[in-house]
Short mmCIF file of N, CA and C in Angstrom, two decimals:
data_model
loop_
_atom_site.label_atom_id
_atom_site.label_comp_id
_atom_site.label_asym_id
_atom_site.label_seq_id
_atom_site.Cartn_x
_atom_site.Cartn_y
_atom_site.Cartn_z
N ASN A 3 135.95 -122.53 -154.10
CA ASN A 3 136.68 -123.65 -153.53
C ASN A 3 135.77 -124.42 -152.57
N GLY A 4 136.31 -125.43 -151.95
CA GLY A 4 135.51 -126.28 -151.07
C GLY A 4 134.98 -125.57 -149.84
N ILE A 5 135.79 -124.69 -149.24
CA ILE A 5 135.34 -123.96 -148.06
C ILE A 5 134.20 -123.02 -148.44
N GLU A 6 134.34 -122.32 -149.56
CA GLU A 6 133.29 -121.41 -149.99
C GLU A 6 132.00 -122.16 -150.31
N ALA A 7 132.12 -123.34 -150.90
CA ALA A 7 130.93 -124.15 -151.19
C ALA A 7 130.23 -124.56 -149.89
N ALA A 8 131.02 -124.94 -148.89
CA ALA A 8 130.44 -125.32 -147.59
C ALA A 8 129.80 -124.10 -146.92
N CYS A 9 130.43 -122.93 -147.01
CA CYS A 9 129.85 -121.71 -146.44
C CYS A 9 128.52 -121.38 -147.10
N TYR A 10 128.47 -121.52 -148.42
CA TYR A 10 127.22 -121.30 -149.15
C TYR A 10 126.13 -122.25 -148.62
N GLN A 11 126.47 -123.51 -148.46
CA GLN A 11 125.50 -124.49 -147.99
C GLN A 11 125.07 -124.20 -146.55
N ILE A 12 125.98 -123.77 -145.71
CA ILE A 12 125.63 -123.44 -144.33
C ILE A 12 124.65 -122.28 -144.30
N ILE A 13 124.92 -121.24 -145.06
CA ILE A 13 124.06 -120.05 -145.06
C ILE A 13 122.68 -120.36 -145.64
N THR A 14 122.62 -121.18 -146.67
CA THR A 14 121.33 -121.49 -147.30
C THR A 14 120.59 -122.62 -146.61
N GLY A 15 121.22 -123.25 -145.61
CA GLY A 15 120.56 -124.33 -144.87
C GLY A 15 120.61 -125.67 -145.57
N GLU A 16 121.44 -125.80 -146.59
CA GLU A 16 121.55 -127.05 -147.36
C GLU A 16 122.75 -127.89 -146.94
N TYR A 17 123.42 -127.47 -145.90
CA TYR A 17 124.65 -128.14 -145.44
C TYR A 17 124.29 -129.44 -144.74
N ASN A 18 125.02 -130.49 -145.05
CA ASN A 18 124.82 -131.78 -144.40
C ASN A 18 125.91 -131.97 -143.35
N TYR A 19 127.10 -132.33 -143.76
CA TYR A 19 128.24 -132.45 -142.85
C TYR A 19 129.52 -132.45 -143.67
N SER A 20 130.61 -132.15 -143.00
CA SER A 20 131.94 -132.30 -143.60
C SER A 20 132.98 -132.22 -142.49
N TYR A 21 134.20 -132.57 -142.83
CA TYR A 21 135.29 -132.57 -141.88
C TYR A 21 136.06 -131.26 -142.01
N TRP A 22 136.27 -130.60 -140.87
CA TRP A 22 136.98 -129.32 -140.84
C TRP A 22 138.22 -129.48 -139.97
N THR A 23 139.33 -128.94 -140.45
CA THR A 23 140.61 -129.03 -139.75
C THR A 23 141.06 -127.64 -139.34
N ILE A 24 141.46 -127.50 -138.06
CA ILE A 24 142.06 -126.25 -137.59
C ILE A 24 143.31 -126.59 -136.78
N HIS A 25 144.10 -125.57 -136.50
CA HIS A 25 145.26 -125.75 -135.63
C HIS A 25 144.80 -125.85 -134.18
N ASP A 26 145.47 -126.70 -133.44
CA ASP A 26 145.18 -126.89 -132.02
C ASP A 26 145.42 -125.57 -131.28
N PRO A 27 144.45 -125.08 -130.50
CA PRO A 27 144.64 -123.83 -129.77
C PRO A 27 145.81 -123.86 -128.79
N TYR A 28 146.19 -125.04 -128.29
CA TYR A 28 147.29 -125.14 -127.35
C TYR A 28 148.63 -125.40 -128.01
N ASP A 29 148.62 -125.93 -129.22
CA ASP A 29 149.86 -126.24 -129.91
C ASP A 29 149.63 -126.06 -131.41
N GLU A 30 150.07 -124.92 -131.94
CA GLU A 30 149.82 -124.57 -133.34
C GLU A 30 150.44 -125.56 -134.33
N SER A 31 151.38 -126.38 -133.88
CA SER A 31 151.99 -127.36 -134.79
C SER A 31 151.13 -128.61 -134.94
N LYS A 32 150.09 -128.74 -134.13
CA LYS A 32 149.20 -129.90 -134.17
C LYS A 32 147.85 -129.49 -134.76
N LEU A 33 147.11 -130.48 -135.26
CA LEU A 33 145.82 -130.22 -135.89
C LEU A 33 144.69 -130.93 -135.15
N LEU A 34 143.49 -130.37 -135.30
CA LEU A 34 142.26 -130.98 -134.79
C LEU A 34 141.31 -131.15 -135.96
N VAL A 35 140.65 -132.27 -136.02
CA VAL A 35 139.67 -132.52 -137.08
C VAL A 35 138.34 -132.83 -136.43
N LEU A 36 137.31 -132.12 -136.86
CA LEU A 36 135.95 -132.37 -136.38
C LEU A 36 135.03 -132.65 -137.56
N ASN A 37 134.09 -133.54 -137.34
CA ASN A 37 133.01 -133.75 -138.29
C ASN A 37 131.90 -132.80 -137.86
N ILE A 38 131.62 -131.80 -138.68
CA ILE A 38 130.66 -130.75 -138.32
C ILE A 38 129.40 -130.90 -139.15
N PHE A 39 128.25 -130.78 -138.48
CA PHE A 39 126.97 -130.80 -139.19
C PHE A 39 126.06 -129.72 -138.62
N GLN A 40 125.07 -129.35 -139.42
CA GLN A 40 124.17 -128.25 -139.05
C GLN A 40 122.99 -128.79 -138.27
N ARG A 41 122.80 -128.27 -137.04
CA ARG A 41 121.68 -128.72 -136.21
C ARG A 41 120.36 -128.14 -136.69
N ARG A 42 120.38 -126.87 -137.07
CA ARG A 42 119.17 -126.18 -137.54
C ARG A 42 119.52 -125.30 -138.72
N LYS A 43 118.52 -124.99 -139.49
CA LYS A 43 118.73 -124.03 -140.58
C LYS A 43 119.09 -122.68 -139.96
N PRO A 44 119.87 -121.87 -140.66
CA PRO A 44 120.25 -120.58 -140.09
C PRO A 44 119.05 -119.65 -139.92
N VAL A 45 119.15 -118.78 -138.93
CA VAL A 45 118.14 -117.74 -138.73
C VAL A 45 118.72 -116.46 -139.31
N ILE A 46 118.03 -115.92 -140.30
CA ILE A 46 118.52 -114.71 -140.98
C ILE A 46 117.49 -113.60 -140.77
N LYS A 47 117.97 -112.50 -140.19
CA LYS A 47 117.12 -111.34 -139.97
C LYS A 47 117.67 -110.19 -140.80
N ALA A 48 116.78 -109.54 -141.52
CA ALA A 48 117.17 -108.44 -142.41
C ALA A 48 116.62 -107.13 -141.89
N ASP A 49 117.37 -106.08 -142.13
CA ASP A 49 116.93 -104.74 -141.76
C ASP A 49 117.55 -103.75 -142.74
N ILE A 50 116.98 -102.55 -142.76
CA ILE A 50 117.52 -101.49 -143.60
C ILE A 50 117.97 -100.37 -142.67
N VAL A 51 119.25 -100.05 -142.73
CA VAL A 51 119.83 -98.99 -141.91
C VAL A 51 120.54 -98.02 -142.85
N ASP A 52 120.13 -96.75 -142.80
CA ASP A 52 120.71 -95.72 -143.68
C ASP A 52 120.64 -96.13 -145.15
N ASN A 53 119.51 -96.68 -145.52
CA ASN A 53 119.24 -97.08 -146.91
C ASN A 53 120.19 -98.19 -147.39
N LYS A 54 120.76 -98.95 -146.44
CA LYS A 54 121.62 -100.09 -146.77
C LYS A 54 121.09 -101.32 -146.05
N ALA A 55 121.27 -102.47 -146.68
CA ALA A 55 120.81 -103.73 -146.09
C ALA A 55 121.78 -104.21 -145.03
N LYS A 56 121.21 -104.66 -143.92
CA LYS A 56 122.01 -105.23 -142.83
C LYS A 56 121.38 -106.57 -142.46
N PHE A 57 122.22 -107.60 -142.39
CA PHE A 57 121.74 -108.94 -142.10
C PHE A 57 122.41 -109.50 -140.86
N ASN A 58 121.61 -110.09 -139.98
CA ASN A 58 122.11 -110.83 -138.83
C ASN A 58 121.87 -112.30 -139.10
N ILE A 59 122.94 -113.07 -139.11
CA ILE A 59 122.86 -114.48 -139.46
C ILE A 59 123.30 -115.31 -138.26
N SER A 60 122.39 -116.14 -137.73
CA SER A 60 122.70 -117.03 -136.61
C SER A 60 122.79 -118.45 -137.13
N ILE A 61 123.93 -119.07 -136.90
CA ILE A 61 124.20 -120.41 -137.42
C ILE A 61 124.43 -121.35 -136.25
N ASP A 62 123.77 -122.50 -136.27
CA ASP A 62 123.83 -123.46 -135.17
C ASP A 62 124.43 -124.77 -135.69
N LEU A 63 125.65 -125.07 -135.24
CA LEU A 63 126.37 -126.26 -135.70
C LEU A 63 126.69 -127.19 -134.54
N GLU A 64 126.97 -128.43 -134.89
CA GLU A 64 127.34 -129.45 -133.92
C GLU A 64 128.51 -130.22 -134.49
N GLY A 65 129.37 -130.76 -133.62
CA GLY A 65 130.51 -131.49 -134.13
C GLY A 65 130.91 -132.67 -133.28
N ASP A 66 131.61 -133.58 -133.90
CA ASP A 66 132.20 -134.76 -133.25
C ASP A 66 133.70 -134.73 -133.50
N PHE A 67 134.48 -135.03 -132.48
CA PHE A 67 135.91 -135.16 -132.67
C PHE A 67 136.20 -136.33 -133.61
N THR A 68 137.13 -136.11 -134.52
CA THR A 68 137.58 -137.19 -135.40
C THR A 68 139.05 -137.47 -135.16
N SER A 69 139.84 -136.39 -134.97
CA SER A 69 141.27 -136.57 -134.78
C SER A 69 141.81 -135.45 -133.91
N VAL A 70 142.61 -135.83 -132.92
CA VAL A 70 143.30 -134.87 -132.06
C VAL A 70 144.76 -135.32 -131.99
N GLN A 71 145.68 -134.50 -132.47
CA GLN A 71 147.09 -134.88 -132.49
C GLN A 71 147.76 -134.65 -131.14
N SER A 72 147.30 -133.66 -130.39
CA SER A 72 147.95 -133.37 -129.11
C SER A 72 147.47 -134.36 -128.04
N SER A 73 148.12 -134.34 -126.90
CA SER A 73 147.75 -135.25 -125.82
C SER A 73 146.72 -134.63 -124.88
N TYR A 74 146.31 -133.39 -125.16
CA TYR A 74 145.32 -132.71 -124.32
C TYR A 74 143.97 -133.39 -124.48
N ASN A 75 143.27 -133.61 -123.39
CA ASN A 75 141.98 -134.30 -123.43
C ASN A 75 140.85 -133.28 -123.63
N TYR A 76 140.53 -132.99 -124.87
CA TYR A 76 139.49 -132.02 -125.18
C TYR A 76 138.09 -132.58 -124.91
N GLY A 77 137.96 -133.87 -124.78
CA GLY A 77 136.65 -134.46 -124.49
C GLY A 77 136.10 -133.99 -123.16
N GLU A 78 136.98 -133.68 -122.21
CA GLU A 78 136.55 -133.19 -120.91
C GLU A 78 136.34 -131.68 -120.89
N ASN A 79 136.94 -130.96 -121.85
CA ASN A 79 136.87 -129.51 -121.86
C ASN A 79 136.66 -129.02 -123.30
N PRO A 80 135.50 -129.29 -123.90
CA PRO A 80 135.30 -128.98 -125.32
C PRO A 80 135.09 -127.50 -125.63
N GLU A 81 134.87 -126.65 -124.61
CA GLU A 81 134.57 -125.24 -124.85
C GLU A 81 135.69 -124.54 -125.62
N ILE A 82 136.91 -124.92 -125.38
CA ILE A 82 138.05 -124.30 -126.05
C ILE A 82 137.97 -124.55 -127.56
N ILE A 83 137.65 -125.77 -127.90
CA ILE A 83 137.54 -126.14 -129.32
C ILE A 83 136.31 -125.49 -129.94
N GLU A 84 135.21 -125.47 -129.22
CA GLU A 84 133.99 -124.84 -129.73
C GLU A 84 134.26 -123.38 -130.09
N GLN A 85 134.94 -122.66 -129.20
CA GLN A 85 135.25 -121.25 -129.45
C GLN A 85 136.21 -121.09 -130.63
N ALA A 86 137.18 -121.96 -130.74
CA ALA A 86 138.13 -121.89 -131.85
C ALA A 86 137.43 -122.13 -133.18
N TYR A 87 136.55 -123.13 -133.23
CA TYR A 87 135.82 -123.41 -134.46
C TYR A 87 134.82 -122.30 -134.78
N GLU A 88 134.16 -121.74 -133.76
CA GLU A 88 133.23 -120.63 -134.00
C GLU A 88 133.95 -119.46 -134.66
N ALA A 89 135.10 -119.08 -134.11
CA ALA A 89 135.87 -117.96 -134.67
C ALA A 89 136.34 -118.29 -136.10
N PHE A 90 136.81 -119.50 -136.30
CA PHE A 90 137.29 -119.91 -137.62
C PHE A 90 136.16 -119.87 -138.65
N LEU A 91 135.00 -120.43 -138.30
CA LEU A 91 133.88 -120.48 -139.25
C LEU A 91 133.28 -119.09 -139.48
N GLU A 92 133.22 -118.26 -138.46
CA GLU A 92 132.72 -116.89 -138.66
C GLU A 92 133.59 -116.15 -139.67
N LYS A 93 134.91 -116.33 -139.56
CA LYS A 93 135.82 -115.67 -140.49
C LYS A 93 135.66 -116.22 -141.91
N GLN A 94 135.54 -117.54 -142.03
CA GLN A 94 135.37 -118.14 -143.36
C GLN A 94 134.08 -117.66 -144.03
N ILE A 95 133.00 -117.62 -143.26
CA ILE A 95 131.71 -117.18 -143.81
C ILE A 95 131.76 -115.70 -144.16
N ALA A 96 132.38 -114.88 -143.30
CA ALA A 96 132.51 -113.45 -143.58
C ALA A 96 133.32 -113.23 -144.86
N ASP A 97 134.42 -113.97 -145.03
CA ASP A 97 135.23 -113.86 -146.24
C ASP A 97 134.43 -114.25 -147.47
N PHE A 98 133.64 -115.32 -147.36
CA PHE A 98 132.80 -115.76 -148.47
C PHE A 98 131.78 -114.68 -148.84
N LEU A 99 131.10 -114.11 -147.84
CA LEU A 99 130.09 -113.09 -148.11
C LEU A 99 130.72 -111.82 -148.68
N LYS A 100 131.92 -111.49 -148.21
CA LYS A 100 132.63 -110.34 -148.76
C LYS A 100 132.94 -110.55 -150.24
N LYS A 101 133.26 -111.78 -150.58
CA LYS A 101 133.54 -112.09 -151.98
C LYS A 101 132.27 -111.94 -152.83
N THR A 102 131.11 -112.32 -152.27
CA THR A 102 129.87 -112.18 -153.04
C THR A 102 129.50 -110.71 -153.23
N THR A 103 129.85 -109.85 -152.26
CA THR A 103 129.52 -108.43 -152.41
C THR A 103 130.56 -107.68 -153.23
N ASP A 104 131.85 -107.89 -152.95
CA ASP A 104 132.90 -107.11 -153.60
C ASP A 104 133.27 -107.63 -154.99
N GLU A 105 133.49 -108.92 -155.08
CA GLU A 105 133.98 -109.47 -156.34
C GLU A 105 132.85 -109.84 -157.31
N PHE A 106 131.83 -110.51 -156.81
CA PHE A 106 130.75 -110.98 -157.69
C PHE A 106 129.58 -110.01 -157.78
N ASN A 107 129.37 -109.20 -156.73
CA ASN A 107 128.21 -108.31 -156.63
C ASN A 107 126.94 -109.08 -157.01
N SER A 108 126.78 -110.23 -156.37
CA SER A 108 125.67 -111.12 -156.70
C SER A 108 125.13 -111.77 -155.43
N ASP A 109 123.83 -111.69 -155.25
CA ASP A 109 123.15 -112.26 -154.09
C ASP A 109 122.86 -113.74 -154.33
N ILE A 110 123.91 -114.56 -154.31
CA ILE A 110 123.73 -115.97 -154.61
C ILE A 110 123.06 -116.75 -153.48
N CYS A 111 123.07 -116.17 -152.27
CA CYS A 111 122.48 -116.84 -151.10
C CYS A 111 121.01 -116.50 -150.90
N GLY A 112 120.48 -115.57 -151.67
CA GLY A 112 119.06 -115.24 -151.59
C GLY A 112 118.69 -114.31 -150.43
N PHE A 113 119.59 -113.43 -150.02
CA PHE A 113 119.28 -112.51 -148.93
C PHE A 113 118.16 -111.54 -149.30
N GLY A 114 118.02 -111.26 -150.58
CA GLY A 114 116.95 -110.36 -151.02
C GLY A 114 115.57 -110.85 -150.63
N ASN A 115 115.39 -112.16 -150.55
CA ASN A 115 114.10 -112.72 -150.14
C ASN A 115 113.74 -112.34 -148.71
N TYR A 116 114.75 -112.20 -147.85
CA TYR A 116 114.52 -111.78 -146.46
C TYR A 116 114.26 -110.27 -146.39
N LEU A 117 114.98 -109.53 -147.20
CA LEU A 117 114.86 -108.08 -147.19
C LEU A 117 113.55 -107.62 -147.83
N LYS A 118 113.10 -108.34 -148.81
CA LYS A 118 111.88 -107.98 -149.54
C LYS A 118 110.68 -107.85 -148.61
N ARG A 119 110.68 -108.59 -147.51
CA ARG A 119 109.57 -108.56 -146.55
C ARG A 119 109.44 -107.22 -145.84
N LYS A 120 110.46 -106.39 -145.91
CA LYS A 120 110.44 -105.08 -145.26
C LYS A 120 109.66 -104.03 -146.07
N PHE A 121 109.27 -104.38 -147.26
CA PHE A 121 108.58 -103.44 -148.14
C PHE A 121 107.10 -103.80 -148.25
N LEU A 122 106.25 -102.78 -148.27
CA LEU A 122 104.81 -103.01 -148.33
C LEU A 122 104.34 -103.39 -149.73
N THR A 123 104.96 -102.82 -150.75
CA THR A 123 104.51 -103.10 -152.11
C THR A 123 105.69 -103.54 -152.97
N LEU A 124 105.37 -104.17 -154.05
CA LEU A 124 106.40 -104.60 -154.99
C LEU A 124 107.07 -103.39 -155.64
N ASP A 125 106.30 -102.32 -155.84
CA ASP A 125 106.89 -101.10 -156.40
C ASP A 125 107.94 -100.51 -155.48
N ASP A 126 107.67 -100.52 -154.15
CA ASP A 126 108.65 -100.02 -153.19
C ASP A 126 109.92 -100.87 -153.25
N TRP A 127 109.75 -102.16 -153.37
CA TRP A 127 110.89 -103.07 -153.48
C TRP A 127 111.69 -102.77 -154.75
N ALA A 128 111.01 -102.57 -155.86
CA ALA A 128 111.69 -102.28 -157.12
C ALA A 128 112.45 -100.94 -157.04
N LYS A 129 111.86 -99.95 -156.38
CA LYS A 129 112.51 -98.64 -156.23
C LYS A 129 113.76 -98.73 -155.34
N PHE A 130 113.77 -99.66 -154.42
CA PHE A 130 114.93 -99.84 -153.55
C PHE A 130 116.16 -100.27 -154.36
N ASN A 131 115.94 -100.95 -155.48
CA ASN A 131 117.00 -101.37 -156.39
C ASN A 131 118.01 -102.30 -155.71
N TRP A 132 117.52 -103.43 -155.23
CA TRP A 132 118.31 -104.39 -154.47
C TRP A 132 119.58 -104.83 -155.19
N PHE A 133 119.48 -105.09 -156.46
CA PHE A 133 120.63 -105.63 -157.18
C PHE A 133 121.79 -104.63 -157.26
N GLU A 134 121.50 -103.34 -157.17
CA GLU A 134 122.55 -102.33 -157.12
C GLU A 134 123.06 -102.13 -155.69
N LYS A 135 122.21 -102.37 -154.70
CA LYS A 135 122.57 -102.09 -153.31
C LYS A 135 123.18 -103.29 -152.59
N TYR A 136 123.13 -104.45 -153.20
CA TYR A 136 123.69 -105.64 -152.54
C TYR A 136 125.15 -105.44 -152.15
N LYS A 137 125.91 -104.78 -153.01
CA LYS A 137 127.35 -104.62 -152.75
C LYS A 137 127.62 -103.81 -151.49
N ASP A 138 126.64 -103.04 -151.00
CA ASP A 138 126.80 -102.24 -149.79
C ASP A 138 126.25 -102.93 -148.54
N SER A 139 125.81 -104.15 -148.67
CA SER A 139 125.22 -104.89 -147.55
C SER A 139 126.27 -105.20 -146.49
N THR A 140 125.81 -105.27 -145.24
CA THR A 140 126.67 -105.68 -144.14
C THR A 140 126.09 -106.93 -143.50
N PHE A 141 126.98 -107.75 -142.96
CA PHE A 141 126.58 -109.03 -142.39
C PHE A 141 127.16 -109.18 -141.00
N ASN A 142 126.33 -109.54 -140.05
CA ASN A 142 126.76 -109.87 -138.70
C ASN A 142 126.55 -111.38 -138.55
N ILE A 143 127.64 -112.11 -138.39
CA ILE A 143 127.57 -113.57 -138.37
C ILE A 143 127.83 -114.07 -136.96
N ASP A 144 126.93 -114.92 -136.47
CA ASP A 144 127.08 -115.51 -135.14
C ASP A 144 126.99 -117.03 -135.29
N VAL A 145 128.11 -117.69 -135.09
CA VAL A 145 128.16 -119.15 -135.19
C VAL A 145 128.15 -119.72 -133.78
N SER A 146 127.23 -120.64 -133.55
CA SER A 146 127.17 -121.36 -132.28
C SER A 146 127.57 -122.81 -132.57
N MET A 147 128.63 -123.25 -131.92
CA MET A 147 129.16 -124.59 -132.16
C MET A 147 129.12 -125.38 -130.86
N LYS A 148 128.55 -126.57 -130.90
CA LYS A 148 128.51 -127.45 -129.73
C LYS A 148 129.12 -128.79 -130.09
N ILE A 149 130.01 -129.26 -129.24
CA ILE A 149 130.56 -130.60 -129.40
C ILE A 149 129.76 -131.50 -128.48
N ARG A 150 129.05 -132.43 -129.07
CA ARG A 150 128.15 -133.31 -128.31
C ARG A 150 128.76 -134.65 -127.97
N ARG A 151 129.58 -135.15 -128.85
CA ARG A 151 130.17 -136.47 -128.65
C ARG A 151 131.65 -136.40 -128.99
N THR A 152 132.40 -137.27 -128.39
CA THR A 152 133.83 -137.30 -128.68
C THR A 152 134.12 -138.08 -129.96
N GLY A 153 133.11 -138.59 -130.60
CA GLY A 153 133.31 -139.27 -131.88
C GLY A 153 134.19 -140.48 -131.75
N LEU A 154 135.24 -140.52 -132.54
CA LEU A 154 136.14 -141.66 -132.58
C LEU A 154 137.27 -141.58 -131.56
N ILE A 155 137.33 -140.47 -130.81
CA ILE A 155 138.43 -140.26 -129.87
C ILE A 155 138.17 -141.04 -128.58
N ILE A 156 139.15 -141.79 -128.16
CA ILE A 156 139.10 -142.51 -126.90
C ILE A 156 140.07 -141.81 -125.96
N ARG A 157 139.74 -141.74 -124.68
CA ARG A 157 140.57 -141.03 -123.71
C ARG A 157 142.04 -141.39 -123.86
N SER A 158 142.87 -140.34 -123.82
CA SER A 158 144.32 -140.52 -123.97
C SER A 158 144.88 -141.32 -122.81
N VAL A 159 145.88 -142.13 -123.11
CA VAL A 159 146.53 -142.93 -122.08
C VAL A 159 147.62 -142.08 -121.46
N ASP A 160 147.64 -142.00 -120.14
CA ASP A 160 148.67 -141.26 -119.40
C ASP A 160 149.95 -142.08 -119.46
N ASN A 161 151.06 -141.45 -119.88
CA ASN A 161 152.33 -142.16 -120.01
C ASN A 161 152.81 -142.75 -118.69
N LYS A 162 152.56 -142.08 -117.58
CA LYS A 162 152.99 -142.60 -116.28
C LYS A 162 152.22 -143.86 -115.89
N ALA A 163 150.97 -143.93 -116.25
CA ALA A 163 150.16 -145.09 -115.91
C ALA A 163 150.58 -146.33 -116.69
N SER A 164 151.14 -146.12 -117.87
CA SER A 164 151.50 -147.27 -118.70
C SER A 164 152.89 -147.82 -118.39
N GLN A 165 153.63 -147.17 -117.51
CA GLN A 165 154.98 -147.65 -117.20
C GLN A 165 155.02 -148.61 -116.07
#
């Protein structure tokens, strides 16, 4: 689906931008829309623990407000939204990676290229049998989200001031 395609692009560093919608942390009946883009390619570190692959993935994103339904002025306090989007995107990426290990058992993101560097020879790499061990891989995902501009949002008008 579209979210999984975006997660794939984020992990591989091919992500440009797209609009992401989440529920407002202060009012679940309202929505927030941000235009999110990748500031830097992800940093992926691979390790082998107990003969299983472990990956630490650091993702650096930036966003602009596009739509805020509530009257709360997030432009002055963007940390709440940054944390909400970080948690949302970490879960989406984790779900996507779980699908690649459990359902597809296929390293479509190219993690083997990072893990291969841990082996001295090609024979050692072949003996590790990456394609069989991918399904046992674990992923630690760290999304860093910064809101730099308020985008199209203009400060909310106070109802008392307009009367």
